Tab-separated table of C-alpha atoms in Angstrom:
chain	number	residue	atom	x	y	z
A	1	MET	CA	29.195	-63.857	-157.715
A	2	ILE	CA	32.915	-63.845	-158.800
A	3	LYS	CA	32.670	-67.472	-160.032
A	4	LYS	CA	29.633	-66.505	-162.183
A	5	ALA	CA	31.554	-63.514	-163.578
A	6	VAL	CA	34.480	-65.866	-164.503
A	7	SER	CA	32.093	-68.349	-166.189
A	8	LEU	CA	30.495	-65.761	-168.305
A	9	VAL	CA	33.990	-64.514	-169.405
A	10	LEU	CA	34.996	-67.872	-170.303
A	11	LEU	CA	31.657	-68.586	-172.124
A	12	TYR	CA	32.205	-65.352	-174.137
A	13	ALA	CA	35.695	-66.373	-175.165
A	14	CYS	CA	34.720	-69.692	-176.142
A	15	CYS	CA	31.497	-68.938	-177.947
A	16	PHE	CA	31.963	-65.392	-179.236
A	17	PRO	CA	35.631	-65.261	-180.734
A	18	ALA	CA	37.348	-61.868	-181.008
A	19	LEU	CA	36.573	-59.791	-184.242
A	20	ALA	CA	39.131	-60.261	-186.887
A	21	THR	CA	41.726	-57.541	-187.483
A	22	SER	CA	40.253	-55.027	-189.785
A	23	VAL	CA	42.222	-53.711	-192.759
A	24	MET	CA	41.157	-50.892	-195.158
A	25	PHE	CA	42.859	-51.007	-198.607
A	26	VAL	CA	42.524	-47.682	-200.494
A	27	SER	CA	42.734	-48.306	-204.061
A	28	PRO	CA	43.964	-45.338	-205.732
A	29	SER	CA	41.912	-45.840	-208.912
A	30	THR	CA	38.399	-47.396	-209.697
A	31	ALA	CA	36.916	-50.913	-209.324
A	32	ASP	CA	37.261	-51.497	-212.924
A	33	ASP	CA	40.779	-50.127	-213.420
A	34	PRO	CA	42.677	-53.035	-215.328
A	35	PHE	CA	45.658	-53.087	-213.032
A	36	PHE	CA	44.272	-52.049	-209.684
A	37	SER	CA	41.573	-54.333	-209.856
A	38	ARG	CA	44.023	-57.123	-209.959
A	39	VAL	CA	45.992	-55.562	-207.006
A	40	GLU	CA	42.565	-55.725	-205.081
A	41	LEU	CA	41.970	-59.289	-206.196
A	42	PHE	CA	45.278	-60.622	-204.884
A	43	THR	CA	45.072	-58.407	-201.676
A	44	ARG	CA	41.739	-60.126	-200.947
A	45	LEU	CA	43.257	-63.543	-201.562
A	46	ALA	CA	45.956	-62.719	-199.069
A	47	ALA	CA	43.518	-61.401	-196.613
A	48	GLN	CA	41.528	-64.512	-196.683
A	49	SER	CA	44.607	-66.742	-196.253
A	50	LEU	CA	45.790	-64.604	-193.121
A	51	GLN	CA	42.213	-64.294	-191.639
A	52	LEU	CA	42.183	-60.492	-191.862
A	53	ASP	CA	38.980	-58.593	-192.461
A	54	LEU	CA	39.391	-56.450	-195.459
A	55	THR	CA	37.412	-53.456	-196.726
A	56	VAL	CA	38.332	-51.787	-200.026
A	57	VAL	CA	37.595	-48.103	-200.988
A	58	TYR	CA	38.316	-46.390	-204.058
A	59	GLY	CA	40.228	-43.049	-204.804
A	60	ASP	CA	38.714	-42.682	-208.339
A	61	ALA	CA	42.237	-41.855	-209.843
A	62	HIS	CA	42.500	-38.468	-208.339
A	63	ARG	CA	44.310	-37.406	-205.259
A	64	ILE	CA	41.504	-34.804	-204.221
A	65	TYR	CA	38.725	-37.516	-204.520
A	66	GLN	CA	40.859	-40.128	-202.656
A	67	HIS	CA	41.466	-37.598	-199.806
A	68	ALA	CA	37.860	-36.742	-199.543
A	69	GLU	CA	36.574	-40.259	-199.657
A	70	LEU	CA	39.231	-41.272	-197.006
A	71	GLU	CA	38.214	-38.389	-194.812
A	72	LYS	CA	34.537	-39.346	-195.047
A	73	ARG	CA	35.151	-43.154	-194.386
A	74	LEU	CA	37.456	-42.512	-191.381
A	75	ALA	CA	34.876	-40.226	-189.726
A	76	ASN	CA	32.541	-43.131	-189.441
A	77	GLU	CA	34.943	-46.109	-189.391
A	78	GLN	CA	38.514	-46.653	-188.139
A	79	PRO	CA	40.122	-49.800	-189.234
A	80	ASP	CA	42.988	-51.328	-187.399
A	81	TYR	CA	45.182	-51.024	-190.421
A	82	LEU	CA	45.063	-48.761	-193.448
A	83	LEU	CA	46.942	-49.635	-196.727
A	84	VAL	CA	47.240	-46.493	-199.106
A	85	GLN	CA	49.094	-45.353	-202.105
A	86	VAL	CA	50.014	-41.787	-201.529
A	87	TYR	CA	49.612	-39.459	-204.695
A	88	SER	CA	52.506	-37.319	-205.527
A	89	GLY	CA	51.508	-33.746	-204.339
A	90	SER	CA	49.169	-34.979	-201.519
A	91	GLY	CA	51.630	-36.591	-199.126
A	92	LYS	CA	51.473	-34.040	-196.200
A	93	ALA	CA	47.803	-33.286	-196.420
A	94	LEU	CA	47.122	-37.219	-196.256
A	95	PHE	CA	49.407	-37.933	-193.399
A	96	ASP	CA	47.980	-35.116	-191.413
A	97	LEU	CA	44.583	-36.365	-191.990
A	98	LEU	CA	45.640	-39.921	-190.772
A	99	LYS	CA	47.344	-38.427	-187.841
A	100	LYS	CA	43.961	-37.568	-186.373
A	101	TYR	CA	43.294	-41.222	-186.145
A	102	PRO	CA	46.435	-42.554	-184.090
A	103	LYS	CA	45.016	-45.928	-183.601
A	104	VAL	CA	44.912	-46.692	-187.255
A	105	LYS	CA	48.230	-48.050	-188.297
A	106	VAL	CA	49.135	-47.034	-191.788
A	107	ILE	CA	51.356	-48.834	-194.453
A	108	SER	CA	52.033	-46.875	-197.714
A	109	LEU	CA	52.370	-48.465	-200.954
A	110	GLU	CA	55.131	-47.327	-203.264
A	111	HIS	CA	57.186	-44.175	-202.412
A	112	LEU	CA	55.753	-41.769	-204.945
A	113	LEU	CA	56.334	-38.517	-202.732
A	114	LEU	CA	57.882	-35.535	-204.425
A	115	ASN	CA	61.271	-34.628	-203.080
A	116	HIS	CA	59.937	-31.806	-201.017
A	117	GLU	CA	57.106	-33.890	-199.636
A	118	ALA	CA	59.492	-36.558	-198.503
A	119	GLU	CA	61.500	-34.015	-196.457
A	120	GLU	CA	58.156	-32.810	-194.959
A	121	VAL	CA	56.911	-36.056	-193.895
A	122	GLY	CA	60.118	-38.022	-193.277
A	123	ARG	CA	60.170	-41.654	-193.112
A	124	PRO	CA	57.707	-44.107	-191.367
A	125	GLY	CA	57.497	-43.405	-187.714
A	126	GLU	CA	59.648	-40.193	-187.636
A	127	GLN	CA	56.708	-37.600	-187.724
A	128	TYR	CA	53.752	-39.722	-187.882
A	129	SER	CA	53.756	-42.275	-185.336
A	130	ASN	CA	50.881	-44.386	-186.750
A	131	TRP	CA	52.865	-44.708	-190.049
A	132	ILE	CA	54.449	-48.195	-189.496
A	133	ALA	CA	55.813	-49.142	-192.769
A	134	GLU	CA	56.315	-48.514	-196.459
A	135	ILE	CA	56.443	-51.348	-199.233
A	136	THR	CA	58.376	-50.148	-202.371
A	137	PHE	CA	59.848	-51.414	-205.491
A	138	ASP	CA	62.300	-49.499	-207.853
A	139	ASN	CA	60.364	-47.998	-210.766
A	140	GLN	CA	63.561	-46.765	-212.396
A	141	ALA	CA	65.391	-49.928	-212.286
A	142	ALA	CA	62.291	-51.854	-213.685
A	143	SER	CA	61.991	-49.410	-216.340
A	144	GLU	CA	65.665	-49.777	-217.215
A	145	LEU	CA	65.340	-53.533	-217.386
A	146	LEU	CA	62.339	-53.165	-219.818
A	147	SER	CA	64.030	-50.511	-221.963
A	148	HIS	CA	67.486	-52.363	-222.290
A	149	TYR	CA	65.409	-55.550	-223.472
A	150	LEU	CA	63.526	-53.476	-226.037
A	151	LEU	CA	66.582	-51.788	-227.367
A	152	GLN	CA	68.354	-55.095	-227.656
A	153	SER	CA	65.362	-56.736	-229.447
A	154	CYS	CA	65.272	-54.133	-232.036
A	155	ASP	CA	69.078	-53.903	-232.516
A	156	LYS	CA	68.901	-55.159	-236.146
A	157	LEU	CA	66.299	-52.551	-237.072
A	158	ALA	CA	68.407	-49.808	-235.487
A	159	GLN	CA	71.364	-50.884	-237.538
A	160	THR	CA	69.299	-50.228	-240.677
A	161	GLY	CA	68.404	-46.780	-239.777
A	162	ARG	CA	65.321	-47.150	-237.521
A	163	HIS	CA	67.015	-46.065	-234.544
A	164	GLY	CA	64.298	-43.933	-233.044
A	165	VAL	CA	62.640	-44.466	-229.736
A	166	VAL	CA	59.414	-42.876	-228.328
A	167	GLY	CA	57.690	-43.192	-224.988
A	168	ILE	CA	54.099	-43.393	-223.860
A	169	ASN	CA	53.932	-42.127	-220.221
A	170	GLY	CA	51.053	-41.961	-217.863
A	171	LEU	CA	50.174	-38.750	-215.781
A	172	HIS	CA	52.711	-36.251	-214.227
A	173	GLY	CA	53.748	-37.637	-211.029
A	174	GLN	CA	56.491	-39.364	-209.286
A	175	GLU	CA	55.753	-42.807	-210.726
A	176	ALA	CA	55.863	-41.481	-214.355
A	177	LEU	CA	58.853	-39.480	-213.523
A	178	GLN	CA	60.797	-42.579	-212.245
A	179	ARG	CA	59.774	-44.771	-215.106
A	180	GLN	CA	60.776	-42.305	-217.660
A	181	ALA	CA	64.167	-41.893	-216.067
A	182	GLY	CA	64.711	-45.479	-216.505
A	183	LEU	CA	63.991	-45.257	-220.229
A	184	VAL	CA	66.149	-42.204	-220.553
A	185	GLU	CA	69.133	-43.975	-218.787
A	186	ALA	CA	68.894	-46.890	-220.963
A	187	VAL	CA	68.804	-44.908	-224.229
A	188	ASP	CA	71.684	-42.594	-223.071
A	189	ARG	CA	73.861	-45.758	-222.559
A	190	SER	CA	73.134	-46.845	-226.214
A	191	PRO	CA	75.493	-45.621	-228.882
A	192	VAL	CA	72.840	-46.160	-231.639
A	193	TYR	CA	69.372	-45.189	-230.360
A	194	GLU	CA	67.948	-41.750	-229.997
A	195	LEU	CA	65.088	-40.848	-227.697
A	196	HIS	CA	62.768	-38.590	-229.831
A	197	GLN	CA	59.870	-37.715	-227.446
A	198	VAL	CA	57.908	-38.871	-224.420
A	199	VAL	CA	54.334	-37.971	-224.191
A	200	ASN	CA	51.598	-38.370	-221.517
A	201	ALA	CA	48.512	-40.597	-222.233
A	202	LYS	CA	46.987	-40.367	-218.799
A	203	TRP	CA	47.130	-44.185	-218.492
A	204	MET	CA	44.302	-44.431	-221.205
A	205	ARG	CA	44.455	-47.006	-224.015
A	206	ASP	CA	42.578	-44.747	-226.627
A	207	VAL	CA	44.756	-41.767	-225.963
A	208	ALA	CA	47.923	-43.864	-226.457
A	209	GLN	CA	46.459	-45.133	-229.743
A	210	GLN	CA	45.981	-41.470	-230.840
A	211	GLN	CA	49.392	-40.560	-229.736
A	212	ILE	CA	51.330	-43.159	-231.334
A	213	ARG	CA	49.819	-42.300	-234.710
A	214	ALA	CA	51.050	-38.647	-234.226
A	215	LEU	CA	54.492	-39.758	-233.086
A	216	LEU	CA	55.235	-42.248	-235.966
A	217	GLY	CA	54.094	-39.456	-238.312
A	218	ARG	CA	56.617	-37.168	-236.681
A	219	TYR	CA	59.406	-39.559	-236.297
A	220	PRO	CA	59.251	-42.405	-239.124
A	221	ASP	CA	62.523	-43.908	-238.066
A	222	THR	CA	60.938	-45.236	-234.830
A	223	SER	CA	61.404	-48.925	-233.948
A	224	VAL	CA	61.145	-48.931	-230.077
A	225	ILE	CA	57.936	-47.895	-228.378
A	226	TRP	CA	58.190	-47.858	-224.607
A	227	SER	CA	55.019	-47.546	-222.502
A	228	ALA	CA	54.537	-46.846	-218.718
A	229	SER	CA	51.636	-49.512	-218.719
A	230	ASP	CA	50.624	-52.528	-220.431
A	231	TRP	CA	47.167	-50.881	-220.960
A	232	MET	CA	48.623	-48.265	-223.182
A	233	ALA	CA	51.162	-50.639	-224.776
A	234	LEU	CA	48.215	-52.873	-225.938
A	235	GLY	CA	46.601	-49.832	-227.464
A	236	VAL	CA	49.850	-49.067	-229.352
A	237	ALA	CA	49.935	-52.723	-230.378
A	238	ASP	CA	46.459	-52.661	-231.706
A	239	THR	CA	47.204	-49.423	-233.766
A	240	LEU	CA	50.357	-50.787	-235.329
A	241	ALA	CA	49.054	-54.352	-236.110
A	242	PRO	CA	48.323	-53.643	-239.729
A	243	LEU	CA	51.971	-52.217	-240.226
A	244	MET	CA	53.312	-55.335	-238.422
A	245	ARG	CA	51.361	-57.708	-240.600
A	246	GLU	CA	52.781	-55.895	-243.653
A	247	GLY	CA	56.313	-56.593	-242.584
A	248	GLN	CA	57.211	-53.464	-240.574
A	249	PRO	CA	58.135	-54.743	-237.103
A	250	PHE	CA	58.312	-52.705	-233.892
A	251	CYS	CA	59.613	-53.401	-230.325
A	252	ILE	CA	56.798	-52.563	-227.799
A	253	GLY	CA	56.781	-52.890	-224.181
A	254	GLY	CA	54.986	-51.889	-220.907
A	255	PHE	CA	54.458	-52.304	-217.369
A	256	ASP	CA	51.927	-54.394	-215.150
A	257	TRP	CA	51.746	-57.997	-216.407
A	258	LEU	CA	48.017	-57.698	-217.372
A	259	PRO	CA	46.698	-61.135	-218.464
A	260	GLU	CA	46.082	-59.882	-221.956
A	261	VAL	CA	49.843	-59.418	-222.461
A	262	VAL	CA	50.465	-63.168	-222.248
A	263	GLY	CA	48.882	-63.776	-225.623
A	264	ALA	CA	50.150	-60.469	-226.984
A	265	ILE	CA	53.767	-61.610	-226.344
A	266	GLU	CA	53.253	-65.056	-227.579
A	267	SER	CA	52.041	-63.688	-230.905
A	268	GLY	CA	54.666	-61.086	-231.217
A	269	GLN	CA	52.405	-58.025	-230.847
A	270	LEU	CA	54.253	-57.089	-227.685
A	271	THR	CA	57.991	-57.660	-227.023
A	272	ALA	CA	58.095	-57.467	-223.365
A	273	SER	CA	56.234	-56.498	-220.101
A	274	VAL	CA	57.794	-55.892	-216.810
A	275	GLY	CA	55.669	-56.607	-213.593
A	276	GLY	CA	54.975	-58.440	-210.336
A	277	HIS	CA	53.697	-55.254	-208.488
A	278	PHE	CA	50.164	-56.462	-208.698
A	279	MET	CA	50.947	-58.364	-205.609
A	280	ILE	CA	51.983	-55.185	-203.531
A	281	GLY	CA	48.712	-55.206	-201.550
A	282	ALA	CA	49.202	-58.904	-200.900
A	283	TRP	CA	52.715	-58.360	-199.404
A	284	ALA	CA	51.378	-55.495	-197.436
A	285	MET	CA	48.797	-57.804	-195.846
A	286	VAL	CA	51.762	-60.032	-194.868
A	287	MET	CA	53.461	-57.075	-193.225
A	288	VAL	CA	49.936	-56.413	-191.371
A	289	TYR	CA	50.192	-59.987	-190.111
A	290	ASP	CA	53.733	-59.679	-188.813
A	291	HIS	CA	53.087	-56.350	-187.149
A	292	LEU	CA	50.224	-58.037	-185.342
A	293	HIS	CA	52.694	-60.738	-184.203
A	294	LYS	CA	55.292	-58.162	-183.191
A	295	ALA	CA	57.644	-59.450	-186.064
A	296	LEU	CA	57.657	-56.504	-188.512
A	297	PRO	CA	61.387	-55.588	-189.045
A	298	ASP	CA	62.852	-52.079	-188.917
A	299	SER	CA	63.754	-52.419	-192.564
A	300	VAL	CA	60.266	-51.536	-193.582
A	301	LYS	CA	60.871	-47.988	-192.560
A	302	GLY	CA	63.914	-47.528	-194.683
A	303	THR	CA	64.233	-46.582	-198.418
A	304	ASN	CA	65.374	-49.869	-199.945
A	305	PRO	CA	62.736	-51.574	-202.211
A	306	LEU	CA	61.325	-54.646	-200.618
A	307	PHE	CA	60.769	-56.459	-203.677
A	308	SER	CA	61.785	-56.369	-207.469
A	309	LEU	CA	59.835	-56.381	-210.767
A	310	ALA	CA	60.625	-59.056	-213.434
A	311	LEU	CA	60.634	-59.149	-217.096
A	312	MET	CA	58.284	-61.217	-219.209
A	313	HIS	CA	59.201	-61.936	-222.842
A	314	LYS	CA	58.949	-64.584	-225.607
A	315	ASP	CA	61.487	-66.841	-223.982
A	316	ASN	CA	60.131	-67.155	-220.465
A	317	VAL	CA	56.408	-66.356	-221.021
A	318	ASN	CA	55.331	-69.945	-220.770
A	319	GLN	CA	56.950	-70.087	-217.297
A	320	MET	CA	55.747	-66.760	-216.220
A	321	ALA	CA	52.098	-66.793	-217.512
A	322	PRO	CA	50.743	-69.183	-214.786
A	323	LEU	CA	51.739	-66.862	-211.912
A	324	LEU	CA	49.202	-64.296	-213.364
A	325	ASP	CA	46.465	-66.897	-212.907
A	326	THR	CA	44.031	-66.372	-209.946
A	327	PRO	CA	43.676	-69.992	-209.421
A	328	ALA	CA	47.390	-70.467	-208.952
A	329	TRP	CA	47.331	-68.312	-205.706
A	330	GLN	CA	43.798	-69.335	-204.347
A	331	ASN	CA	45.113	-72.000	-202.105
A	332	THR	CA	48.395	-70.217	-201.258
A	333	ASP	CA	49.237	-70.087	-197.559
A	334	PHE	CA	50.505	-66.464	-197.330
A	335	ARG	CA	52.029	-67.211	-193.938
A	336	LYS	CA	54.932	-68.804	-195.686
A	337	TYR	CA	56.134	-65.212	-196.570
A	338	SER	CA	55.715	-64.141	-193.057
A	339	LEU	CA	58.867	-63.361	-190.801
A	340	PHE	CA	56.847	-64.523	-187.662
A	341	HIS	CA	56.763	-67.865	-189.258
A	342	HIS	CA	60.313	-67.708	-190.422
A	343	PRO	CA	62.262	-65.932	-187.702
A	344	GLU	CA	65.472	-67.343	-189.372
A	345	GLN	CA	65.104	-64.644	-192.121
A	346	LYS	CA	66.159	-61.171	-191.497
A	347	GLU	CA	64.439	-59.648	-194.469
A	348	TYR	CA	61.260	-60.338	-196.584
A	349	ARG	CA	61.526	-62.592	-199.557
A	350	PHE	CA	58.672	-61.230	-201.412
A	351	SER	CA	58.668	-63.081	-204.748
A	352	LEU	CA	56.287	-64.708	-207.222
A	353	ILE	CA	58.494	-67.731	-207.096
A	354	SER	CA	57.373	-69.587	-203.995
A	355	PRO	CA	60.017	-69.542	-201.170
């Protein structure tokens, strides 16, 4: 009888392998969002490479909808791991919800908690034991990098009296505040430029188009237009294309590295874009893999960014553009970014340039 039971166990192990580890990625936006659809795409590529079972749900670009959708999903299905970007203003409520499912291990994407929220929820593992890690980058530093390049690129225009700077931001929240802070810091360090106004276009291209018309009417000395996203920056470029063709140049830049910006930078419609964070979900999948193999370092519970954004402009666009193409990543073995497979490394080296 014992031999028969052992045989059945061996047969099951041989012919019915264990189910893959399940991961749920909560996209904070919609399936057709120009940026987060790419985050989803590369997260899927990493999941396939690492043999992790990925499910994607959508927060519909609103913290209340995201909370409601997650509450509904978790009531019926508890994944092994959950990747989620926490909206500013919803931190404690979301982590309190996730606390009800202690077996679901949580990795948060970006640090977008407001100051009082950060105090309430602490760091990963402090008050919520199933919150195992946070993967972040420095929005303010990335914005300073972009802003400085835009100011430098338009320096000759500033010297002729076109020293005005305007900003097109997204929605009110920590992400927008961090990016705007980088713009303000860069302009404050300049002895020439003046920041006239920053408006919020709700991450929408058509709203950005309307707003840039109003801003230029209000501030005709503007030469630099900073945007918190490429989607809005492209809307600005479309609107200003007739003026630029008539010989009135502008320096326009944004965030995200959308594929469309490659041609826009090559043609001179856009000056620069800062990006690389479309890989944040893919990097988080590597962290899931390492946690499974007991190789996740304590540094993922700290406050230091785990990767940096980079600048794309006319001088490096030919080298950077291939990194945005899906085919360039389809055959990537994401285990090469894993600390489990590289125990000699003490910290992650998440970079678009292959290690």
